[in-house]
Structure formats: structure tokens, C-alpha cells
Tab-separated table of C-alpha atoms in Angstrom:
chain	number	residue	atom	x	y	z
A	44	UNK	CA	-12.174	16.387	20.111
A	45	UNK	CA	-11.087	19.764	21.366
A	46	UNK	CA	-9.179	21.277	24.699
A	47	UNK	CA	-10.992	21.867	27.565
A	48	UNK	CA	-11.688	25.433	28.241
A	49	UNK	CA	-9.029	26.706	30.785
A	50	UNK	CA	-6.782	23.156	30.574
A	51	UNK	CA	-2.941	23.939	30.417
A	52	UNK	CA	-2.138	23.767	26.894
A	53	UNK	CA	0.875	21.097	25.929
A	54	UNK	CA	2.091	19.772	23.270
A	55	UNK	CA	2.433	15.760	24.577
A	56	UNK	CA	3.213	14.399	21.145
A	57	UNK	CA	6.464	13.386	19.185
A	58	UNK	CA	7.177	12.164	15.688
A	59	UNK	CA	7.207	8.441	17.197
A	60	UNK	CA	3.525	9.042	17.436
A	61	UNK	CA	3.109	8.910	13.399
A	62	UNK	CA	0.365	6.426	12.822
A	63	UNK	CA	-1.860	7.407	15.709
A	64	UNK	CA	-4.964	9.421	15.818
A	65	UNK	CA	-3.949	13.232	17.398
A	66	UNK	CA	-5.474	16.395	18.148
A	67	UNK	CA	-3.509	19.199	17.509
A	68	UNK	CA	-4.280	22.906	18.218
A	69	UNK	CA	-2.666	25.632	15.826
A	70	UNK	CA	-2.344	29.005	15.593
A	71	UNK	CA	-4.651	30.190	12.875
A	72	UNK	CA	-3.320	31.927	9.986
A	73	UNK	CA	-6.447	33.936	9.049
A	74	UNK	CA	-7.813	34.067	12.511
A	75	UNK	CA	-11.511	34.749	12.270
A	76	UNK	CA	-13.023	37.377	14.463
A	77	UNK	CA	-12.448	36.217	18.371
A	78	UNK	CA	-10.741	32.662	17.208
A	79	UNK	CA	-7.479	32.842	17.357
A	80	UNK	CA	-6.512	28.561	16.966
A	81	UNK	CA	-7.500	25.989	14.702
A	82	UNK	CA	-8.151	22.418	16.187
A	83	UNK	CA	-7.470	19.947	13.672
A	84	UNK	CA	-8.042	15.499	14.246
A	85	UNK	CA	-7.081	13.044	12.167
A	86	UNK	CA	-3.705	11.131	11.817
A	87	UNK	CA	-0.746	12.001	12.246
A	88	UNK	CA	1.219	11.162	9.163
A	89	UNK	CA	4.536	13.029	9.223
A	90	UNK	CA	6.605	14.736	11.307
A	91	UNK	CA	9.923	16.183	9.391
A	92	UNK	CA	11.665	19.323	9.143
A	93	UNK	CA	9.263	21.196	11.203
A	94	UNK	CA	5.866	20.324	9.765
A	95	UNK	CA	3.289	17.884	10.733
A	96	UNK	CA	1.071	16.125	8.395
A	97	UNK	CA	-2.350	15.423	9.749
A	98	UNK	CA	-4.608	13.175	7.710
A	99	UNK	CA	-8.399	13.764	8.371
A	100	UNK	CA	-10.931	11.175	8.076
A	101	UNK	CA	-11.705	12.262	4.332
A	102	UNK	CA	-8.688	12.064	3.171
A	103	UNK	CA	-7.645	15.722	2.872
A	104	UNK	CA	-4.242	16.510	4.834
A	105	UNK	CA	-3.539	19.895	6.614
A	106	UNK	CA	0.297	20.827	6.711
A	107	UNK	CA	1.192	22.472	10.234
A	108	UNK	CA	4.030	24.180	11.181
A	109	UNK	CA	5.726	23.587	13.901
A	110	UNK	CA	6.583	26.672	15.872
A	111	UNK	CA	2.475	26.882	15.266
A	112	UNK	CA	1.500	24.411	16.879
A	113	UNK	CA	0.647	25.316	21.064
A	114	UNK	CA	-0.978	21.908	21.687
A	115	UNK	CA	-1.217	18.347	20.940
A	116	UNK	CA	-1.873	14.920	22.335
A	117	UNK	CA	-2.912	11.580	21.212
A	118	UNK	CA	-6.934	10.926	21.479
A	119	UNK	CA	-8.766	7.523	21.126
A	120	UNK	CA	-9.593	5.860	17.905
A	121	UNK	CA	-13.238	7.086	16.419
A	122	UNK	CA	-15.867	5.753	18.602
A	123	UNK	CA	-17.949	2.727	17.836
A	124	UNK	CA	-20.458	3.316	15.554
A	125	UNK	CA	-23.809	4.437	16.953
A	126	UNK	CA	-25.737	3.773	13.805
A	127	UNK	CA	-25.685	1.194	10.876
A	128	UNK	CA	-23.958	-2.138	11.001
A	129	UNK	CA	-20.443	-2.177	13.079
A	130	UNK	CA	-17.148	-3.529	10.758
A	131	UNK	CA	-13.450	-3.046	10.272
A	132	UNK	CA	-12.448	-1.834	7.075
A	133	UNK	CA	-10.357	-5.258	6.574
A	134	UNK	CA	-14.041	-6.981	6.265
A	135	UNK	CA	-15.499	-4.390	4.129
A	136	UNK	CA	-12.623	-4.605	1.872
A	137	UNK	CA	-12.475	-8.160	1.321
A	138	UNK	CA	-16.178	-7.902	1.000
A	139	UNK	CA	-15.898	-5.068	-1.909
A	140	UNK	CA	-13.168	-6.950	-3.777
A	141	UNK	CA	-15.078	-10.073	-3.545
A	142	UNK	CA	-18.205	-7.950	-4.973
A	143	UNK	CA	-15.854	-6.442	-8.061
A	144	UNK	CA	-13.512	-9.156	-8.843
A	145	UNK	CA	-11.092	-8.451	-10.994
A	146	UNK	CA	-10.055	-10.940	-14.130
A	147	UNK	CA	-6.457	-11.426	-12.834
A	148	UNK	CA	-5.094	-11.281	-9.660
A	149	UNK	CA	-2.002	-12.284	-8.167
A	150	UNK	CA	-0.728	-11.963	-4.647
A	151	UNK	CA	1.993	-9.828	-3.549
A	152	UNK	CA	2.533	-10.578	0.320
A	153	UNK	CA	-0.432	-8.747	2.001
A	154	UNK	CA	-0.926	-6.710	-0.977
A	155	UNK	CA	-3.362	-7.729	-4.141
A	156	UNK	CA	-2.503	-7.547	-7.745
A	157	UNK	CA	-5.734	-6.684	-9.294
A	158	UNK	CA	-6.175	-6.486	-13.720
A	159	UNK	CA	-9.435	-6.779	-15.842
A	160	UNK	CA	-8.115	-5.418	-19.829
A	161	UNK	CA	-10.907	-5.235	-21.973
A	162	UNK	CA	-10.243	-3.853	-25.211
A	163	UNK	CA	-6.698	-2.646	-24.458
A	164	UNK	CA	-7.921	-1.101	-21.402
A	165	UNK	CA	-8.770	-1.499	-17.804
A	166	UNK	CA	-12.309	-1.768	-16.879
A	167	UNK	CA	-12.576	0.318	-13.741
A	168	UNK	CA	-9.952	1.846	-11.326
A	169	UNK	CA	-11.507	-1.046	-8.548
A	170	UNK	CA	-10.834	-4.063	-11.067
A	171	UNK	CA	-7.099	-2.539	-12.349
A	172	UNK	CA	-5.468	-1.153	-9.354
A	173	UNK	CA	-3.337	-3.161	-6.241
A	174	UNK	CA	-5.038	-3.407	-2.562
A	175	UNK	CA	-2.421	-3.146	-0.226
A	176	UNK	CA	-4.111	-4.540	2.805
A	177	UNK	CA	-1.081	-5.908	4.797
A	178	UNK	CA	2.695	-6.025	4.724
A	179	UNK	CA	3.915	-6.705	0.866
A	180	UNK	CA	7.325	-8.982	2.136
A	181	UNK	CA	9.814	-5.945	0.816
A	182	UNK	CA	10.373	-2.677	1.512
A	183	UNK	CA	8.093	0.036	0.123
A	184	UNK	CA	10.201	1.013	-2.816
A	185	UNK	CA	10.775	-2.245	-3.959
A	186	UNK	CA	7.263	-2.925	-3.621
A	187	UNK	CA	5.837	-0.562	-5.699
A	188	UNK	CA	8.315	-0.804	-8.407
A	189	UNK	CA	7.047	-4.856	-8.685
A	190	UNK	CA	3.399	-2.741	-8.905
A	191	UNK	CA	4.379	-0.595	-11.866
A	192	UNK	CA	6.199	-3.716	-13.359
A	193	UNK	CA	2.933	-5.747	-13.572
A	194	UNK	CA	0.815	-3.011	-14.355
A	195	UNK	CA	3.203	-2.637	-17.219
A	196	UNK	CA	3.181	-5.812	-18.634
A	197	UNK	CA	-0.263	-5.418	-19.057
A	198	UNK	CA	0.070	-1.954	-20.884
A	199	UNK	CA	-1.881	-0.444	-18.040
A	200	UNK	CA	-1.042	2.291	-15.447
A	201	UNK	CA	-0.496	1.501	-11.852
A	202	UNK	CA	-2.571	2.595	-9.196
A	203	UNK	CA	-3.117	1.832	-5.445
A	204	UNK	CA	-6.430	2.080	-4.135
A	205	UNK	CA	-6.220	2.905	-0.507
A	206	UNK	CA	-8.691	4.393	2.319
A	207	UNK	CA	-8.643	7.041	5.147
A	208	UNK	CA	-11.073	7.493	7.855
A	209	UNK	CA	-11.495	4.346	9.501
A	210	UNK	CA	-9.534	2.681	12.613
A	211	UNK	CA	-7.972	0.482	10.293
A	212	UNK	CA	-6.935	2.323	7.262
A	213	UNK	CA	-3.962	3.453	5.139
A	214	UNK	CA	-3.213	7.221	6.023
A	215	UNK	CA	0.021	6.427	6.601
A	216	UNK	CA	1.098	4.613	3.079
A	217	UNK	CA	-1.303	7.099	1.243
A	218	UNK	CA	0.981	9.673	2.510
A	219	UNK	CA	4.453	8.060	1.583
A	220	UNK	CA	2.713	7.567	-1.859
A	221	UNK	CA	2.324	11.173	-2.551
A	222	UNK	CA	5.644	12.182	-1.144
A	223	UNK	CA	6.965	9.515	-3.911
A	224	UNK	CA	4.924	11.307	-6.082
A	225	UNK	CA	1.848	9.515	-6.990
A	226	UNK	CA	-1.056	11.654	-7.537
A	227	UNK	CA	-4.408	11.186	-6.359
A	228	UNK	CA	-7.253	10.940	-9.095
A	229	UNK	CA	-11.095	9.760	-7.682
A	230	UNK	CA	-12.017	9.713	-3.947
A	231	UNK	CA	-15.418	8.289	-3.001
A	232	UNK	CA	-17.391	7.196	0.156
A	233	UNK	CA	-18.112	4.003	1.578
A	234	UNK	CA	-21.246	4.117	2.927
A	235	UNK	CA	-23.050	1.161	5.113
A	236	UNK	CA	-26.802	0.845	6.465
A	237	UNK	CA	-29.118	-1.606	7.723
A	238	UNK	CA	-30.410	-3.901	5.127
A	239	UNK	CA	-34.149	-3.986	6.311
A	240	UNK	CA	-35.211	-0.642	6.077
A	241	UNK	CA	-34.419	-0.761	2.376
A	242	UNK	CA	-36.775	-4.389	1.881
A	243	UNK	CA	-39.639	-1.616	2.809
A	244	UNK	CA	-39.307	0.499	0.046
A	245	UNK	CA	-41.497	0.407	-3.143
A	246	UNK	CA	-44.025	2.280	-5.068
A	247	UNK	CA	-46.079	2.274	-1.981
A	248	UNK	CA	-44.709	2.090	1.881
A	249	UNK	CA	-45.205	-2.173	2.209
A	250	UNK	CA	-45.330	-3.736	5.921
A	251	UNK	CA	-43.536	-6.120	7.505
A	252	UNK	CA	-45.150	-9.067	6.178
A	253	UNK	CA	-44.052	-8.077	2.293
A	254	UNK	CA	-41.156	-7.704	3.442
A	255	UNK	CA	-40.975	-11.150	4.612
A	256	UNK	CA	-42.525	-13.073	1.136
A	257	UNK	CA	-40.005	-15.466	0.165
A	258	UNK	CA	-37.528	-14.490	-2.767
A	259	UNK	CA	-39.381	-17.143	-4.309
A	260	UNK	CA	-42.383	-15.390	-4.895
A	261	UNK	CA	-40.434	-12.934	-7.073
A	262	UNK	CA	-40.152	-9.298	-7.055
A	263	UNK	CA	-43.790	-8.602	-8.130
A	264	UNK	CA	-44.554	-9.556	-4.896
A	265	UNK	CA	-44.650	-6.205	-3.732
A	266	UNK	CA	-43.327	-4.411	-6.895
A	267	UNK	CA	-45.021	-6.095	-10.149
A	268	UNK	CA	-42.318	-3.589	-12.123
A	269	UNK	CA	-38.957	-4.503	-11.112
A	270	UNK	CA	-37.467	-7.802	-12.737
A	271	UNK	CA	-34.969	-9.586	-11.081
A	272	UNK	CA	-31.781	-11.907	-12.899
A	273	UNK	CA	-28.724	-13.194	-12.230
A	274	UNK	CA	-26.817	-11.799	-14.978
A	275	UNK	CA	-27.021	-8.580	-16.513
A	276	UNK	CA	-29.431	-8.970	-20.024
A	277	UNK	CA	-29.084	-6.762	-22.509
A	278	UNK	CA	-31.754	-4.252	-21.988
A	279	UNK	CA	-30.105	-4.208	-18.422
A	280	UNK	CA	-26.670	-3.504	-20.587
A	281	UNK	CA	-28.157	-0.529	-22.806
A	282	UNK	CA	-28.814	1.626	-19.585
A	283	UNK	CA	-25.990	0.918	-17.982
A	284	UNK	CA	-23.811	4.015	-18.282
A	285	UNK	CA	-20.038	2.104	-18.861
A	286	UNK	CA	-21.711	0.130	-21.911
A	287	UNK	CA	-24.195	2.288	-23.720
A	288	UNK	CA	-23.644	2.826	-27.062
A	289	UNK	CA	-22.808	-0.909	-27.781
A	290	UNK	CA	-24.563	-2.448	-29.899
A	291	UNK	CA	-26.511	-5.724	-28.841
A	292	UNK	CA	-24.493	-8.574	-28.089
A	293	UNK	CA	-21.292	-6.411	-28.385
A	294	UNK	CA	-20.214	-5.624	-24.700
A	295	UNK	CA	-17.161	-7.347	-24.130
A	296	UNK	CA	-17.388	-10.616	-22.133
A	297	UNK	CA	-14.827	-8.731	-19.738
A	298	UNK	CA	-17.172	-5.883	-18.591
A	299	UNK	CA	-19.810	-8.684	-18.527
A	300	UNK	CA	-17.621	-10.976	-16.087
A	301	UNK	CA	-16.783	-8.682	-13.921
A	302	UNK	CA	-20.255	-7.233	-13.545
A	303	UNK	CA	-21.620	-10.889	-12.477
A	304	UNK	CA	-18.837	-11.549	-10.391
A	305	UNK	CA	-19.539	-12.158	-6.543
A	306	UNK	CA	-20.880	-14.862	-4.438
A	307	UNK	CA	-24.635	-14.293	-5.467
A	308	UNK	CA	-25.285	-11.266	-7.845
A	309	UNK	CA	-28.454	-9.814	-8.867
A	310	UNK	CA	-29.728	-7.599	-11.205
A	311	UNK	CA	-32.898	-5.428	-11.361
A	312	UNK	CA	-34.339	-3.173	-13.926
A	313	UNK	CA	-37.870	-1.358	-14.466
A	314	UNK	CA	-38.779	-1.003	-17.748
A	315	UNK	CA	-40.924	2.250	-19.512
A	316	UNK	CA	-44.518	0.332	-19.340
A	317	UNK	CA	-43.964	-0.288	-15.968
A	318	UNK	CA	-43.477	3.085	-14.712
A	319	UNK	CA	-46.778	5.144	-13.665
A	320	UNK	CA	-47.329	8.424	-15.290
A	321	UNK	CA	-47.166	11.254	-13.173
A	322	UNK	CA	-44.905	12.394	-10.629
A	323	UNK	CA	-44.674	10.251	-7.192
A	324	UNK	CA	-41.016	9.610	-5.850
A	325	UNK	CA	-39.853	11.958	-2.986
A	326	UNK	CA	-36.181	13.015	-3.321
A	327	UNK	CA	-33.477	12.702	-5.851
A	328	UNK	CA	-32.525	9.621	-8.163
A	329	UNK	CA	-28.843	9.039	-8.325
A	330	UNK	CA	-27.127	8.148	-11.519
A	331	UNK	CA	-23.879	6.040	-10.893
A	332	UNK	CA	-21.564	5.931	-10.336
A	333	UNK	CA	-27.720	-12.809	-20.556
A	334	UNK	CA	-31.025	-13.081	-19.369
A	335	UNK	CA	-32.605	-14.986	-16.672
A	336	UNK	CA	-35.072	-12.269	-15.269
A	337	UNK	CA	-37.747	-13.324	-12.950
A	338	UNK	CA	-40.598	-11.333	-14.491
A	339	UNK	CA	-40.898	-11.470	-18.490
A	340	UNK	CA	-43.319	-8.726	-18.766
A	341	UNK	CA	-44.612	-7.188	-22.261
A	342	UNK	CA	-43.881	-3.777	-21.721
A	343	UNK	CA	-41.472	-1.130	-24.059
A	344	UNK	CA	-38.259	-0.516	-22.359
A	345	UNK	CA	-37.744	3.417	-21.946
A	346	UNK	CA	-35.717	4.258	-25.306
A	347	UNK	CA	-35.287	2.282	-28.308
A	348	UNK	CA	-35.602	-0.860	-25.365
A	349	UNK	CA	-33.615	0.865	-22.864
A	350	UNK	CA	-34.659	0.388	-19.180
A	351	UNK	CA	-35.970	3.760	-17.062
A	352	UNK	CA	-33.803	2.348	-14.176
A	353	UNK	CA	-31.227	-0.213	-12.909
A	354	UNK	CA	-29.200	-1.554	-10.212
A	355	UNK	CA	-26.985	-4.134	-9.046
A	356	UNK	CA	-26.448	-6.151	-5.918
A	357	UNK	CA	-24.087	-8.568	-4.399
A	358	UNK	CA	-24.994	-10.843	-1.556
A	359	UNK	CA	-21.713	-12.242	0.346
A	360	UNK	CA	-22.460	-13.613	3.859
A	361	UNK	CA	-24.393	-10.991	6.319
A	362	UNK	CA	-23.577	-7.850	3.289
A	363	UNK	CA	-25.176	-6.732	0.498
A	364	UNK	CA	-23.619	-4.545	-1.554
A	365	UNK	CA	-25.503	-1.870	-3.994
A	366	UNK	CA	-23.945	-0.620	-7.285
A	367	UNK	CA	-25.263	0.737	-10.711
A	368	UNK	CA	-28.185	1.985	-9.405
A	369	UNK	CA	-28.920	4.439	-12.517
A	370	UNK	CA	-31.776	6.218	-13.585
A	371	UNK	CA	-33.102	7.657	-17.058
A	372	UNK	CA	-32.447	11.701	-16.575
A	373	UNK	CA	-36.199	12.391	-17.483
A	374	UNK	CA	-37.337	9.528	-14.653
A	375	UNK	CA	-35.588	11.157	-11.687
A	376	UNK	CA	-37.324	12.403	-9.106
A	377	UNK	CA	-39.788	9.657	-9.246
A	378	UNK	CA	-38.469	6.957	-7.252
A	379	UNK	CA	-37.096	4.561	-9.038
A	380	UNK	CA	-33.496	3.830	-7.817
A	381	UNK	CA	-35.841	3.610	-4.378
A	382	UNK	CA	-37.399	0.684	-5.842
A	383	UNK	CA	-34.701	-0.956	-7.316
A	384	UNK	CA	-33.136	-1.144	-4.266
A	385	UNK	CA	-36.187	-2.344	-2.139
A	386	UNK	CA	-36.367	-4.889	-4.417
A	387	UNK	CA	-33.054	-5.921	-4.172
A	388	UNK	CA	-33.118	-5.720	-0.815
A	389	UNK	CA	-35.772	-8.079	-0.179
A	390	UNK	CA	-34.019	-10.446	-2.571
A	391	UNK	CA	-30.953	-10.171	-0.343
A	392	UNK	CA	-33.079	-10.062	3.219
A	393	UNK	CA	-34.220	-13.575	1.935
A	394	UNK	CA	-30.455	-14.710	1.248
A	395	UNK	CA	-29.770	-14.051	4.882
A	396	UNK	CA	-28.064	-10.117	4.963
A	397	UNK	CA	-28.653	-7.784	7.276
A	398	UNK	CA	-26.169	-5.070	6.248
A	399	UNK	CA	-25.817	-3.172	3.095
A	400	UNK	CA	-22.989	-1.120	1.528
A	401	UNK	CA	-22.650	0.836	-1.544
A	402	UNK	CA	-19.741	3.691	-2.577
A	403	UNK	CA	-20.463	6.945	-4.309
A	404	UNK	CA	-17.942	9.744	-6.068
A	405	UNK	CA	-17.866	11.950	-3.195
A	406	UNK	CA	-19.025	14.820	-5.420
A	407	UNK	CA	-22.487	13.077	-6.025
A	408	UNK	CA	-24.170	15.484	-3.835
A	409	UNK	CA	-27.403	14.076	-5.460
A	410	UNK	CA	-26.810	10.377	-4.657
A	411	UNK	CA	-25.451	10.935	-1.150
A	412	UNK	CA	-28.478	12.882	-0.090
A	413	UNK	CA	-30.606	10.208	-1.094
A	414	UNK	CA	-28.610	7.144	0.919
A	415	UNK	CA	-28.441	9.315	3.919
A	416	UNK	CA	-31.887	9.825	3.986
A	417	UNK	CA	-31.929	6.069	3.496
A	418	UNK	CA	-30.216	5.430	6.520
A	419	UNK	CA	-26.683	4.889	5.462
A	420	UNK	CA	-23.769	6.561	7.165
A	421	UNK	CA	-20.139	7.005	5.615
A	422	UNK	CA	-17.928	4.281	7.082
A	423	UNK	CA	-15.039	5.685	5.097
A	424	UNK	CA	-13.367	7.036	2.368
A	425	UNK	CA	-11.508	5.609	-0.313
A	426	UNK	CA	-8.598	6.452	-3.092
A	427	UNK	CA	-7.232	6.085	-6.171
A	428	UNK	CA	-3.522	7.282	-6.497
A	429	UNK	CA	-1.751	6.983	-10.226
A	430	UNK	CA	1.961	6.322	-9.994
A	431	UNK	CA	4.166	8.716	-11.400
A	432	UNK	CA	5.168	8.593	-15.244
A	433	UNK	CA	8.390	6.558	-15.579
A	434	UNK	CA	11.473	9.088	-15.896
């Protein structure tokens, strides 16, 4: 949102307007030719000693000086969204931690405890990190020195895992947690889409009508080479990227829990023999970020029996949530992680969703080209901040 051409320029906010969403118009310091201001939105985070901190929607934070600033006033919260499914990030949060779910977690007033050790170690920022979603019944300080504490105890590090960009987010706290000095380590998008789009994708386009056959039916309804379970077999194991190498049976029941956590997980995977030869798939195949599989086919898995391609997905109410959707290097291009994910879809089109969410490293160029052209739109962004090394 800029200033209208001509409109007298004033600055109308304060430091009691910390928290709310701002425009602010700057003097530039490297001026391009004929632009002599910067406009900068986002929120505004701090206000002390003659700077304001703006947070923008991504995350990043632009440090304004005062006597720079010429204008400023508070503007509306983002506008509804005018594509994909609408939600707050409270409900996509619960819905991700429900999706992830850690091994141990404990409560700490609004916030959420969150530990999965395997081997010594925690199994994913996501499962070891707290979720401050609320008030945590003590001051700040206090607060995160009961997060280090339990992190601790458990001979992990702490970390908060907090998001920018939405109506509803933390650019506030993520602020006060750098000026305390925790560092920020991963960012990534959280992206949402409409779930029925995706039930159409395949080796071939399919209609309406496949994309209506009951679950039952199977996934070789409309793709004979995806198989479908409920946990994640082995040869779904030896592609996945956090537990190749292991030998079979040796991934640690941890990583295995929390991989078939959720209300109603599934699991797909296309094996070598049932990929065509030849080239086919439009666009580029992301790499990611027990048995029980619906079809029990005959064919060689990729390399020494691992899969060409994977992915997960989590059904919880009207969401369905896409993860581990991985590809064999020498398979990309070929559209595979498209029909993983149609055939997931369909599975969770049958469960009832209509709405689908996944996250992505926001450097994945490669697999956020490919959900946009999907249909997916970033909802917002999300971060993982390390506390600082005890003195």
C-alpha cells in the first residue's frame, strides 16, 4: 500500500502502534534514478532510540531511522484471500502440529513443549522446538528460561518456531527473540491450495468421474503405479531422504512414530517397474524437504529396492497436508511427485478434505515453482530461532 500521489505526507504513527500493520515511507539511502523514498509494509515491531523495526510478511526486517522517515500511518490487515482455501494461522498451526506430532509434549500456558530424541538427537526442528501460540502465564524472560530448562534436560537445544506474514502471527515475539539474542536458522513457506485440482493429476489428465471412484477402489484406479499404506514400509523408508542409509528394519521406532503420526496418514510410493520409459512429466520434481500398501505389485523398486518417488499425507478434518514428496534425481522431470500427490489427493478427497497444505525451505526454488503452478499460494512464513549458548 503506497501514498497517494500529491496526498500531504504525515507521519500519523507512534511507538504505541507496535504490533500493527504500517506503511512507512523513507528516505532512500541509495536513491535510484528519479526515486527518491522507499515505501516499506509490514509490522511494526520496535520503536526505540530512533529506529523503527518493520517486519515484512517474509520475515525479513528493515531498520529505519527516524529523522528518515517523512511518512507513516497504520493500514488494514492483508486482505482476505482471493485464492485457495481462507484460514487463520491458529488453525493451520494446530493442524501442522497435529500432522508432525512430536513424542513428548507438555504445556506451558499458551505455549507447547514439543521433544522427539531419537538416538541422542532431535528428529526435526518441527518435532523438538516450543510453539508459542498464546500467552505462556509469566513474563517473557522467565518463559524462555523454563524453554531452555526443558530442552536441557533432554540434552537438546532450544528453539521457538514462530511465523510472520499472516494476520495472526508472531512478528512481534520473533523480534524480542533476536534482540535477546536468539538466532534464526531455517525459514520456510506455508503454502495452501484447493484439494481437488490435485485428485486430477496422474500419468494422464483423468475427469471428474476418476476423481470421484471411491478410496476403496484403490489407487490403481486411475494410477495402477502408485501404492497406497498407512504406515511407511520399508522400501517407502529407503527413499526417504532423513533415513537412507539404514539398513532394513533399523530406522528407529522414533522417526517411524512420528512419521505415522496424525489423525489419518497415508503413504504413497511408485516403484522402478512402474515408471514408463521415456520422458513425459511437464515441470520440475521437488525433493524434500510397516507395510500395509494397497497395491502389492511385482515390480523392482528403483535401486537396490528403493522407490523412484514418495510422499506423505495427513488427513485432519477439511485439510490435507503434503510432506516427503521426494523424487529419485535421475526421475525428475517426469512427473512423479505430480502423481504421488494426485493420488493422495484422491485418497484424501474421499476422506472428506477440501484444502491442502504443505511447507517448503524457502530456497527450494524448484519445489515452489512446481506447487504454484499447482495452485497453491503462500499463506505464510515460518521460523526456527536457536537460543543463545548458555554464558
Amino acid at each position: 500500500m503506497e501514498f497517494a500521489a500529491g496526498a500531504r505526507l504525515e507521519v500519523r504513527i507512534t511507538a504505541s502502534d507496535v504490533g500493527k500493520r504500517v506503511t512507512v515511507r523513507s528516505v532512500a539511502e541509495e536513491a535510484a534514478p528519479g526515486a527518491a523514498f522507499t515505501d516499506t509494509v509490514g509490522i511494526l515491531t520496535s520503536w526505540e532510540e530512533g529506529v523503527l523495526l518493520v517486519t515484512r510478511r517474509d520475515g525479513t526486517r528493515v531498520r529505519l531511522a527516524e529523522e528518515a522517515v517523512v511518512a507513516a500511518k497504520t493500514v488494514p490487515a492483508a486482505p482476505a484471500r482471493r485464492r485457495g482455501p481462507a484460514a487463520d494461522y491458529a488453525e493451520l498451526a494446530g493442524v501442522q502440529e497435529r500432522g508432525w506430532r512430536a513424542a513428548e509434549r507438555e504445556a506451558l500456558g499458551g505455549w507447547l513443549l514439543r521433544a522427539s530424541v531419537v538416538d541422542g538427537a532431535g528428529f526435526t526442528r518441527r518435532a523438538n522446538s516450543v510453539l508459542p501460540l498464546g500467552d505462556p502465564g509469566m513474563p517473557l524472560p522467565r518463559a524462555l528460561d523454563r524453554v531452555r530448562e526443558w530442552y536441557g534436560a533432554r540434552g537438546l537445544p532450544a528453539y521457538a518456531q514462530l511465523a510472520t506474514g499472516a494476520g495472526d502471527t508472531q512478528e512481534v515475539l520473533a523480534a524480542e527473540l533476536e534482540a535477546l539474542g536468539w538466532r534464526r536458522e531455517v525459514s520456510a513457506l506455508v503454502m495452501v491450495g484447493a484439494l481437488a485440482p490435485l485428485a486430477e493429476l496422474g500419468p494422464e489428465p483423468v475427469g471428474p468421474l476418476a476423481v470421484a471412484a471411491p478410496v476403496a477402489e484403490g489407487p490403481e484406479a486411475v494410477d495402477p503405479g502408485v501404492r497406497l499404506g498407512r504406515t511407511p514400509d520399508e522400501a517407502w523408508l529407503r527413499r526417504y531422504h532423513r533415513a537412507a542409509g539404514q539398513e532394513s528394519g533399523g530406522v528407529p521406532e522414533g522417526v517411524r512414530a512420528v512419521l505415522a503420526s496424525g489423525p489419518s496418514p497415508w503413504f504413497a510410493r511408485i516403484d522402478a517397474a512402474d515408471v514408463p520409459a521415456g520422458g513425459g512429466g511437464e515441470g520440475v520434481e521437488p525433493a524434500s524437504g510397516g507395510g500395509g500398501f494397497a497395491h502389492t505389485g511385482t515390480g523392482v523398486s528403483g535401486t537396490a529396492g528403493v522407490p523412484d518417488a514418495i510422499g506423505r499425507c495427513v488427513v485432519d478434518g477439511r485439510w490435507a497436508g503434503f510432506a516427503a514428496v521426494e523424487v529419485a534425481p535421475e526421475q525428475r522431470r517426469r512427473g512423479l511427485a505430480q502423481r504421488v500427490m494426485g493420488a493422495l489427493a484422491r485418497t484424501a478427497l474421499a476422506e472428506g478434505a477440501s484444502a491442502a497444505w504443505l511447507q517448503v525451505e524457502r530456497d527450494n526454488e524448484a519445489a515452489i515453482a512446481l506447487y504454484t503452478r499447482l495452485g497453491f499460494t503462500v499463506h505464510h512464513h515460518y521460523h526456527h530461532y536457536r537460543a543463545p549458548e548458555a554464558a
